[in-house]
Coordinates of N, CA and C in Angstrom, one line a residue:
X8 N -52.9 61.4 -19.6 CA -52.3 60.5 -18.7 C -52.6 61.0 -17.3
X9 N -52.6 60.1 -16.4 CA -53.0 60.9 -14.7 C -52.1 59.7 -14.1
X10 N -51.8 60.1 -12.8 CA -51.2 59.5 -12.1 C -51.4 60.0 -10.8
X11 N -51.9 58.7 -9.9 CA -52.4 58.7 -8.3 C -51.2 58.4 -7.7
X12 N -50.3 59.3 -6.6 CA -49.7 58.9 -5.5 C -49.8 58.8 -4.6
X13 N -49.7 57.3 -3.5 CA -50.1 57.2 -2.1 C -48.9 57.3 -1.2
X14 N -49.0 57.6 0.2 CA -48.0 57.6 0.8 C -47.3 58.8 1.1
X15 N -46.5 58.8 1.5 CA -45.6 59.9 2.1 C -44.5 60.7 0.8
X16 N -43.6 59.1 0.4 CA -42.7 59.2 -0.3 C -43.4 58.9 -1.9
X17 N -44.3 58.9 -1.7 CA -45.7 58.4 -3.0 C -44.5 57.2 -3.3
X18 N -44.8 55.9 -2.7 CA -44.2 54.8 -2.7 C -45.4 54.0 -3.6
X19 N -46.6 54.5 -3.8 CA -47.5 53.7 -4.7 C -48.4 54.5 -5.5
X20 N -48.0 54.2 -7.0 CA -48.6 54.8 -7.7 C -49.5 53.9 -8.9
X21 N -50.7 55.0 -9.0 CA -51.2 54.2 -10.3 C -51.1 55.0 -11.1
X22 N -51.1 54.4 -12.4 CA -51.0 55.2 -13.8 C -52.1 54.8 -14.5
X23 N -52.5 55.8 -15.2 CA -53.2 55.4 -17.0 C -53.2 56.7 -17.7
X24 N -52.8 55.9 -19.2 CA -52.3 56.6 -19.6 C -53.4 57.0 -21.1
X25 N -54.9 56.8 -20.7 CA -56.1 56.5 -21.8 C -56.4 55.0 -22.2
X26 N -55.4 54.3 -22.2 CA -55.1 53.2 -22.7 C -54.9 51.8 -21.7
X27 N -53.8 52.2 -21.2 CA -53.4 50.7 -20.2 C -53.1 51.4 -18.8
X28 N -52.9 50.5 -17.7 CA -52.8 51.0 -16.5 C -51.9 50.4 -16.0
X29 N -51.2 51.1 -14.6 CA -50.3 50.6 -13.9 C -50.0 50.4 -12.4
X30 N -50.0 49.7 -11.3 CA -49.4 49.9 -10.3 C -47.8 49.5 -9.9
X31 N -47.4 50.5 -9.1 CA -46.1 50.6 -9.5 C -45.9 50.9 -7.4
X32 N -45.5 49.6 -6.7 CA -45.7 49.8 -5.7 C -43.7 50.2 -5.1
X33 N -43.2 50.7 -3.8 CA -42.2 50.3 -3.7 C -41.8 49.3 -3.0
X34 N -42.6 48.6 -2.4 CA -42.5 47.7 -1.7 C -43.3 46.4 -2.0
X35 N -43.8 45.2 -1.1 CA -45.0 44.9 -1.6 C -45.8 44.9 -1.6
X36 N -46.6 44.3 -2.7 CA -48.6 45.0 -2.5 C -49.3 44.2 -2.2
X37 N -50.8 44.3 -1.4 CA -51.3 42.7 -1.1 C -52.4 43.3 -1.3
X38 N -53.3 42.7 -2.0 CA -54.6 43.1 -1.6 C -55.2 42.1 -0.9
X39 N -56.3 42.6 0.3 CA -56.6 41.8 0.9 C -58.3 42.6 1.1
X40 N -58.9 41.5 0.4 CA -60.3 41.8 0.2 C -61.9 40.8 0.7
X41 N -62.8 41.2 1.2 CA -63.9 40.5 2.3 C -64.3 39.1 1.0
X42 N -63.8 39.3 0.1 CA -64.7 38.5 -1.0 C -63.7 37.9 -1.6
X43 N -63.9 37.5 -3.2 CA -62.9 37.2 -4.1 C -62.4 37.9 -4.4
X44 N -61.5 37.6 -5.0 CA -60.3 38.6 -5.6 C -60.7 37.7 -7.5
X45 N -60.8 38.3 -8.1 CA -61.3 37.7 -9.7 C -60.1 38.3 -10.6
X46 N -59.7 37.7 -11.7 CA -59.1 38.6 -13.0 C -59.5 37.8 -14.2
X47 N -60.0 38.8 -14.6 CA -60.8 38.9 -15.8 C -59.9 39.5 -17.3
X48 N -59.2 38.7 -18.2 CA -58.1 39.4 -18.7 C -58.8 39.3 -20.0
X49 N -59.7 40.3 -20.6 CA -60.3 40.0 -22.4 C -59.4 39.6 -23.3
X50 N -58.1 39.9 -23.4 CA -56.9 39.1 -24.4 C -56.5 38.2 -23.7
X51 N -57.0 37.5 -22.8 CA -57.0 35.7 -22.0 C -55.6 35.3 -21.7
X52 N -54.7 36.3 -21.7 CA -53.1 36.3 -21.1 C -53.3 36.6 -19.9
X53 N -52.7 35.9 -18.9 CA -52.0 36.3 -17.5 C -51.2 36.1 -17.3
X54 N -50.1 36.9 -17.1 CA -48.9 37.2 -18.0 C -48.1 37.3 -16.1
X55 N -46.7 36.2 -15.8 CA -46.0 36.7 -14.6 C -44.7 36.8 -15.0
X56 N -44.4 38.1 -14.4 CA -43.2 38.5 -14.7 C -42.2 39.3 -13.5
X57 N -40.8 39.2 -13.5 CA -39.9 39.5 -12.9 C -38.8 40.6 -13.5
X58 N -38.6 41.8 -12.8 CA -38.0 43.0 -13.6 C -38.5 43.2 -14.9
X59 N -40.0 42.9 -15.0 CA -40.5 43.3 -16.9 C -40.0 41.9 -17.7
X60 N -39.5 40.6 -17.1 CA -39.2 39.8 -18.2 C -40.4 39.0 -17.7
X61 N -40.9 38.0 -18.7 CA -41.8 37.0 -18.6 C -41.3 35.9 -18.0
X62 N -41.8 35.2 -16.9 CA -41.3 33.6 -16.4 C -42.3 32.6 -16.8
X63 N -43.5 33.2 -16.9 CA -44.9 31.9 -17.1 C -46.2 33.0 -17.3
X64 N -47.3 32.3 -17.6 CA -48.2 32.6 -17.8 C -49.7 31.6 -17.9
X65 N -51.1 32.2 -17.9 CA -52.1 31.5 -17.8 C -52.8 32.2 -19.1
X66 N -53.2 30.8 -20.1 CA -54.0 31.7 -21.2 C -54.8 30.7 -21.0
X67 N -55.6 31.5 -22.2 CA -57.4 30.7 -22.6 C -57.0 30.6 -24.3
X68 N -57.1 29.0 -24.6 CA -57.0 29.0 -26.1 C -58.0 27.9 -26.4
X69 N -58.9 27.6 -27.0 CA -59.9 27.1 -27.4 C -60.7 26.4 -26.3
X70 N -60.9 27.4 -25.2 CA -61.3 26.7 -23.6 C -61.3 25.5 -23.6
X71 N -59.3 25.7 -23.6 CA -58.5 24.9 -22.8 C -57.6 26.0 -21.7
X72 N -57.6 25.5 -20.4 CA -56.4 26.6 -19.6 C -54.9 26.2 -19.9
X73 N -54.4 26.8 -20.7 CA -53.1 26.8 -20.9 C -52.0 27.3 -19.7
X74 N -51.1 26.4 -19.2 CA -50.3 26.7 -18.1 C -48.8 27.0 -18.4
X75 N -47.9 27.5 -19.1 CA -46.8 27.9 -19.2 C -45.7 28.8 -19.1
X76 N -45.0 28.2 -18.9 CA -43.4 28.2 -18.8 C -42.5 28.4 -20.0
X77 N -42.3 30.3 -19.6 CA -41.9 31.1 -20.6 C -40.4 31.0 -20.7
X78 N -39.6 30.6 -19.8 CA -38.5 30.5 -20.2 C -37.8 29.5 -20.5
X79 N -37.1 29.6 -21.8 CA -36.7 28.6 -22.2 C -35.6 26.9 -21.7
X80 N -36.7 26.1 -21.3 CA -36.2 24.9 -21.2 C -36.6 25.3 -19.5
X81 N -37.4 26.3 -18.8 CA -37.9 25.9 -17.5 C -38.6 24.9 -17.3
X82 N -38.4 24.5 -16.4 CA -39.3 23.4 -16.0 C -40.6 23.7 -14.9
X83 N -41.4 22.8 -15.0 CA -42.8 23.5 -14.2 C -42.5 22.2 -12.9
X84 N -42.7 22.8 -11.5 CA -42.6 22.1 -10.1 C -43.9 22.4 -9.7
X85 N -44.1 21.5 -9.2 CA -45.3 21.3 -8.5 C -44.8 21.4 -6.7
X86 N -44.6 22.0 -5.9 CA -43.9 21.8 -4.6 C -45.5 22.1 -3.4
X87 N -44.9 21.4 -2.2 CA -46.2 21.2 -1.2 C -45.4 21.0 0.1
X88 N -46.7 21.6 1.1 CA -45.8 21.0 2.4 C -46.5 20.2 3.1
X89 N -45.3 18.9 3.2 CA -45.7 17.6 3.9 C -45.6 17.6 5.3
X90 N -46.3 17.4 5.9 CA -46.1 18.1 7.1 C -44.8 18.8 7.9
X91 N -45.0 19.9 7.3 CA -43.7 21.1 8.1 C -42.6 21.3 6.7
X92 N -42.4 20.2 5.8 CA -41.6 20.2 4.9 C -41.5 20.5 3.6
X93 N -41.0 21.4 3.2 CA -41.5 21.4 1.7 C -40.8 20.6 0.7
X94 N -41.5 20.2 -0.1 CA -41.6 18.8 -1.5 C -41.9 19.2 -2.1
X95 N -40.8 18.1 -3.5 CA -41.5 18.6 -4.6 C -42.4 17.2 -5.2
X96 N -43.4 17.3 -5.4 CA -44.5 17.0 -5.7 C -44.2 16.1 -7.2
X97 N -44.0 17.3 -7.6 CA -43.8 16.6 -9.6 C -43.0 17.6 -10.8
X98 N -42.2 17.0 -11.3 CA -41.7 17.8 -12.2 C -42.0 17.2 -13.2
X99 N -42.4 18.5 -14.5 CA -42.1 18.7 -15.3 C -41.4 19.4 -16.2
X100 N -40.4 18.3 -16.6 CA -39.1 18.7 -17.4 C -39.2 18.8 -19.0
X101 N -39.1 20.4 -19.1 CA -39.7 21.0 -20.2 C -38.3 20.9 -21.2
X102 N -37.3 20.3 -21.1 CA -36.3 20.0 -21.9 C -36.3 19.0 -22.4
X103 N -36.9 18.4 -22.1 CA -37.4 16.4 -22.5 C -39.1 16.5 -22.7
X104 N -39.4 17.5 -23.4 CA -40.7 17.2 -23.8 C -41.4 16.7 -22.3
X105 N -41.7 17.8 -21.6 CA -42.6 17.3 -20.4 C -42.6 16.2 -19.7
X106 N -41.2 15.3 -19.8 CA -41.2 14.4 -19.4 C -41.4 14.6 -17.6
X107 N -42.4 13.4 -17.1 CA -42.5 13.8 -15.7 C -42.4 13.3 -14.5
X108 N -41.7 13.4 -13.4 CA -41.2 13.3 -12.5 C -41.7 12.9 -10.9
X109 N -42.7 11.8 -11.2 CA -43.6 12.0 -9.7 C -42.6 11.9 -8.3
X110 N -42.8 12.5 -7.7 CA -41.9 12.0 -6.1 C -42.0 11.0 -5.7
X111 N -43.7 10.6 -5.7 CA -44.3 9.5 -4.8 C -44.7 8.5 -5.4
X112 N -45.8 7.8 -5.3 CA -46.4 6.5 -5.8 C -47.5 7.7 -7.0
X113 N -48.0 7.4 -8.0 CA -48.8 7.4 -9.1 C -50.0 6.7 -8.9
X114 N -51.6 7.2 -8.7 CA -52.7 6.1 -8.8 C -53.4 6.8 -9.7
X115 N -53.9 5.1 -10.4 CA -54.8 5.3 -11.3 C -56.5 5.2 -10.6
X116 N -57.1 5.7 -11.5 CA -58.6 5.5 -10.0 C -59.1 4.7 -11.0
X117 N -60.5 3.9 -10.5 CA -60.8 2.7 -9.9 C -62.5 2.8 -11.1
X118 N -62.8 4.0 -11.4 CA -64.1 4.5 -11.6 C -64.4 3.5 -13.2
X119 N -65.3 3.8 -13.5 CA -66.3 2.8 -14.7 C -64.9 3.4 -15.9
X120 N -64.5 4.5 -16.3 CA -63.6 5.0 -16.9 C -62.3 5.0 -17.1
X121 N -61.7 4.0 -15.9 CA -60.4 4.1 -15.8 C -59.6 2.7 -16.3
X122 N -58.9 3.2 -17.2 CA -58.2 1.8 -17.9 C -57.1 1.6 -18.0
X123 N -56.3 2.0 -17.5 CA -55.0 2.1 -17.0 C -53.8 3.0 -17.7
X124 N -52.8 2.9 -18.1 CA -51.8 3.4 -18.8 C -51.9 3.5 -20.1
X125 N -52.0 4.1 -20.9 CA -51.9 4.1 -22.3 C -50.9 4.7 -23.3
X126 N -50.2 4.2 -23.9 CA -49.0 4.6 -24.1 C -48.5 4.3 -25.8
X127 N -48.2 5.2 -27.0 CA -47.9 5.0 -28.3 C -46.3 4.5 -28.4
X128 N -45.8 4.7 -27.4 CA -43.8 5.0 -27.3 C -44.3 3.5 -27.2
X129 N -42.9 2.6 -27.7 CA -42.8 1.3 -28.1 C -41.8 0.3 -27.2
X130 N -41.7 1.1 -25.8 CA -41.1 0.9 -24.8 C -41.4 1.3 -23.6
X131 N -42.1 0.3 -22.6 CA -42.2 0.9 -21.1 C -41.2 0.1 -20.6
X132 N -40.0 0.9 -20.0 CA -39.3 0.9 -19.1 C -39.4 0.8 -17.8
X133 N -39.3 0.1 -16.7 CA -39.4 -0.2 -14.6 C -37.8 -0.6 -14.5
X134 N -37.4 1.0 -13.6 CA -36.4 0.3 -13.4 C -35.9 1.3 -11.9
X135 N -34.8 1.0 -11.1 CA -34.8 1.7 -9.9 C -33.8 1.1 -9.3
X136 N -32.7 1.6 -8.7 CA -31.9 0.9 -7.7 C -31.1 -0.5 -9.2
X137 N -31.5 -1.5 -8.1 CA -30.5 -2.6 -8.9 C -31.4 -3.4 -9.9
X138 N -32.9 -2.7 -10.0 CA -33.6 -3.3 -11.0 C -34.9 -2.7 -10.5
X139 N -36.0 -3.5 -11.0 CA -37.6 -3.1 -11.1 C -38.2 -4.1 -11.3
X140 N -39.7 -3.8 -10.5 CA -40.4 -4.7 -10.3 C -42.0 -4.9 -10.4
X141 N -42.4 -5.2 -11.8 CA -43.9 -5.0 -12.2 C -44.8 -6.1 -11.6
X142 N -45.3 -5.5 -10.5 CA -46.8 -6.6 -9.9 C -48.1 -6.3 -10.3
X143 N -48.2 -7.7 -10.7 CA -49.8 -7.1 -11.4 C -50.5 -8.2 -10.4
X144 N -51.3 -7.9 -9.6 CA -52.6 -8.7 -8.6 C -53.4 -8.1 -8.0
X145 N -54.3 -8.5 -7.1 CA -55.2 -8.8 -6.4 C -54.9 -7.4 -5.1
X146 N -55.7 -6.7 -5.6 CA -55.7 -5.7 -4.3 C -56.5 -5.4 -2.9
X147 N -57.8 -6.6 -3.4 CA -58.7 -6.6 -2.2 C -58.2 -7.2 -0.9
X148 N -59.1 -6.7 0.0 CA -58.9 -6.8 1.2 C -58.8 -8.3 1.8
X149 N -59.5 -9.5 1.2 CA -59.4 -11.0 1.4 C -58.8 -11.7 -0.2
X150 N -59.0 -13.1 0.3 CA -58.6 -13.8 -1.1 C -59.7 -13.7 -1.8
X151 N -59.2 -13.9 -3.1 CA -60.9 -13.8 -3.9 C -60.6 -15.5 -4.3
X152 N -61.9 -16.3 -5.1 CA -62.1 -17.4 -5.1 C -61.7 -18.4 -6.3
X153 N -61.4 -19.2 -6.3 CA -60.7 -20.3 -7.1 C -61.3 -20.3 -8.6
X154 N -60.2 -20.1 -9.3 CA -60.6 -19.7 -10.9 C -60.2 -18.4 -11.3
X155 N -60.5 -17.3 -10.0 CA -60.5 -16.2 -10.4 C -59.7 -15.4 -11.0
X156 N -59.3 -14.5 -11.9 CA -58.7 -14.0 -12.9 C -57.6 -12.9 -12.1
X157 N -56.3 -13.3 -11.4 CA -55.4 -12.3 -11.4 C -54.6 -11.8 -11.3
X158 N -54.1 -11.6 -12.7 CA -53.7 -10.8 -13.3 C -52.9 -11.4 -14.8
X159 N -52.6 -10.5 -16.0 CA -51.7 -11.6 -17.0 C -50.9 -10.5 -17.7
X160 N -49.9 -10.6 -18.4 CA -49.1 -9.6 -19.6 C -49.4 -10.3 -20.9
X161 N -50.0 -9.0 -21.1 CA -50.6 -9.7 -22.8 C -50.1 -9.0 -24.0
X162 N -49.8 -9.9 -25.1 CA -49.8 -9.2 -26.1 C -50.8 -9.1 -27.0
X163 N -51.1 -7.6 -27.9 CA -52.1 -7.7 -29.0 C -51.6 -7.3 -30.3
X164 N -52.5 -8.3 -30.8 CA -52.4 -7.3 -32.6 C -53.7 -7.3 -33.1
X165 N -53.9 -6.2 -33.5 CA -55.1 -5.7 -34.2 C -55.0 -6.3 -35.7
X166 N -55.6 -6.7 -36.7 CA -55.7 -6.3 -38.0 C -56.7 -5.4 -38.3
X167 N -56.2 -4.2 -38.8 CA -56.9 -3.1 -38.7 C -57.9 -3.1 -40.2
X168 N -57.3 -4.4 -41.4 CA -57.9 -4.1 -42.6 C -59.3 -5.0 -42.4
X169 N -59.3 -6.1 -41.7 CA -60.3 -7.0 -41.5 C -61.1 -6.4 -40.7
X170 N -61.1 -5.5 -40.1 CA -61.9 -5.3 -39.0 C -62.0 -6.0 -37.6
X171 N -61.5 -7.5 -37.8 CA -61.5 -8.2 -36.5 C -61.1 -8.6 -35.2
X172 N -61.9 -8.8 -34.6 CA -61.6 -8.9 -33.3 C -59.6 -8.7 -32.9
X173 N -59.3 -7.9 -32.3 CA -57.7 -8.2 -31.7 C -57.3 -9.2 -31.2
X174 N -56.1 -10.1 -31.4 CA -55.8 -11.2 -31.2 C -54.7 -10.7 -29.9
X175 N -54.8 -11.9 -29.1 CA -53.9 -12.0 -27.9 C -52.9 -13.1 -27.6
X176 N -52.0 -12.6 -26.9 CA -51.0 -14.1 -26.4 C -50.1 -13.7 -25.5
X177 N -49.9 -14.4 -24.2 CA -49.4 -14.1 -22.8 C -49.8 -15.0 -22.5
X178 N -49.3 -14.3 -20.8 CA -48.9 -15.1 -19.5 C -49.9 -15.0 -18.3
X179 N -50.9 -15.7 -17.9 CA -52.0 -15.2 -17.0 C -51.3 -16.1 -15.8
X180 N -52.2 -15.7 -14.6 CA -52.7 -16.1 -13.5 C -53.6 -16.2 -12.9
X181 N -54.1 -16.8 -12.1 CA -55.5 -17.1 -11.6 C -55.3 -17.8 -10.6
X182 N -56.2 -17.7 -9.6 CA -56.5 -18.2 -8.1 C -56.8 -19.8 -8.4
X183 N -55.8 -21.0 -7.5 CA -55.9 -21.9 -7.6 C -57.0 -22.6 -6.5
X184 N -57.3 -21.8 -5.4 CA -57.8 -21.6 -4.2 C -58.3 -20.5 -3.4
X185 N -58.9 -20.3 -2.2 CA -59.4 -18.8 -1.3 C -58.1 -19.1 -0.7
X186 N -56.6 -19.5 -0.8 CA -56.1 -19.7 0.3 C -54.9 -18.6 -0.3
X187 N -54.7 -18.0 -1.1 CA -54.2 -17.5 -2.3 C -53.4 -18.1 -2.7
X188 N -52.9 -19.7 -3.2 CA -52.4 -20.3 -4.3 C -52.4 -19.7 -5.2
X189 N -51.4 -19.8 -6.6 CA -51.9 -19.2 -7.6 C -51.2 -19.8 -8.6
X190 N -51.6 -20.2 -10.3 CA -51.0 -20.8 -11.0 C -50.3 -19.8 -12.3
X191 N -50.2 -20.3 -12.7 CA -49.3 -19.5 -14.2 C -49.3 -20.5 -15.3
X192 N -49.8 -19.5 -16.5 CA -50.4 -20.2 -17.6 C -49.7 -19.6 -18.7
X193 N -49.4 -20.2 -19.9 CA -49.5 -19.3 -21.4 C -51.1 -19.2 -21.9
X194 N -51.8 -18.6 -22.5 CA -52.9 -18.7 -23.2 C -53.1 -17.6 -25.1
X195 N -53.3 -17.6 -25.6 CA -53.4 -17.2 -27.1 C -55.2 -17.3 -27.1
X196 N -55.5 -16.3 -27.6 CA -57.5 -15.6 -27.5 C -57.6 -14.2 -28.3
X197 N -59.1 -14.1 -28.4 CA -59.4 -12.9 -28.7 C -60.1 -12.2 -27.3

């Protein structure tokens, strides 16, 4: 075993002992270096801890990055500063199965890929204050043109033994006019 002491009061030491290493500072320690700072952990634990107990950690498990929250029923915060203020961003509440917490508005993006919400639970709930309010329309910047498709709540059923097409039935809307009129329909399709 060897052990390096720096300082006066040897307030910083390293250890090894053949095996594992240690710094053991009395104050705090910063490294502060011209480049990266990298960690490279061959057992893929990055392990943070307070007085020797664990609070969270970063692993590598089938290169996926695993982010977790070691203590039981912690929750993981996401916090930022909005200008001068600090927020919390997003919680995830690890007591309710990750259920999660946005502060702000939620966007879905727009790309060839993106298809909105997708959901197995047999209940989406909107609700806030003295109720909630689901708008589904037209986000461009002018009217778009008469006929045009926007927006409907649909329902589907698959038959999964036929193979065929999913069947639908709802409530659409569509542009009566460029002036943004709009009508409301039932319709039943594949």
């Amino acid at each position: 075993s060897a052990v390096l002491s720096i300082g006066a009061d040897a307030d910083l030491k390293i250890t090894h002992d053949g095996s594992n290493g240690d710094f053991e500072s009395a104050g705090d320690l910063t490294f502060d270096v011209a480049g990266d700072i990298n960690l490279d952990a061959g057992g893929s634990d990055i392990s943070l801890q307070s007085g020797g107990a664990e609070y969270g950690k970063f692993n590598l498990s089938s290169n996926n990055l695993n982010i977790h929250s070691s203590i039981s029923n912690g929750d993981i915060v996401f916090k930022g500063n909005d200008g001068g203020s600090t927020i919390t961003a997003l919680t995830l509440d690890i007591s309710e199965a990750g259920a999660a917490t946005f502060n702000g508005n939620v966007s879905i993006g727009t790309g060839a890929n993106a298809t909105g919400i997708h959901s197995s639970a047999k209940v989406l709930e909107i609700s806030g204050g003295d109720g909630g309010d689901l708008i589904i329309g037209n986000n461009a910047s002018g009217n778009i043109g008469a006929g045009a498709h926007i927006g409907a709540i649909a329902f589907k059923n698959i038959d999964t033994t036929s193979g065929t097409a999913p069947l639908y039935a709802g409530i659409r809307s569509e542009a009566v006019d460029t002036t943004g009129n709009m009508d409301l329909r039932f319709y039943t399709g594949t």
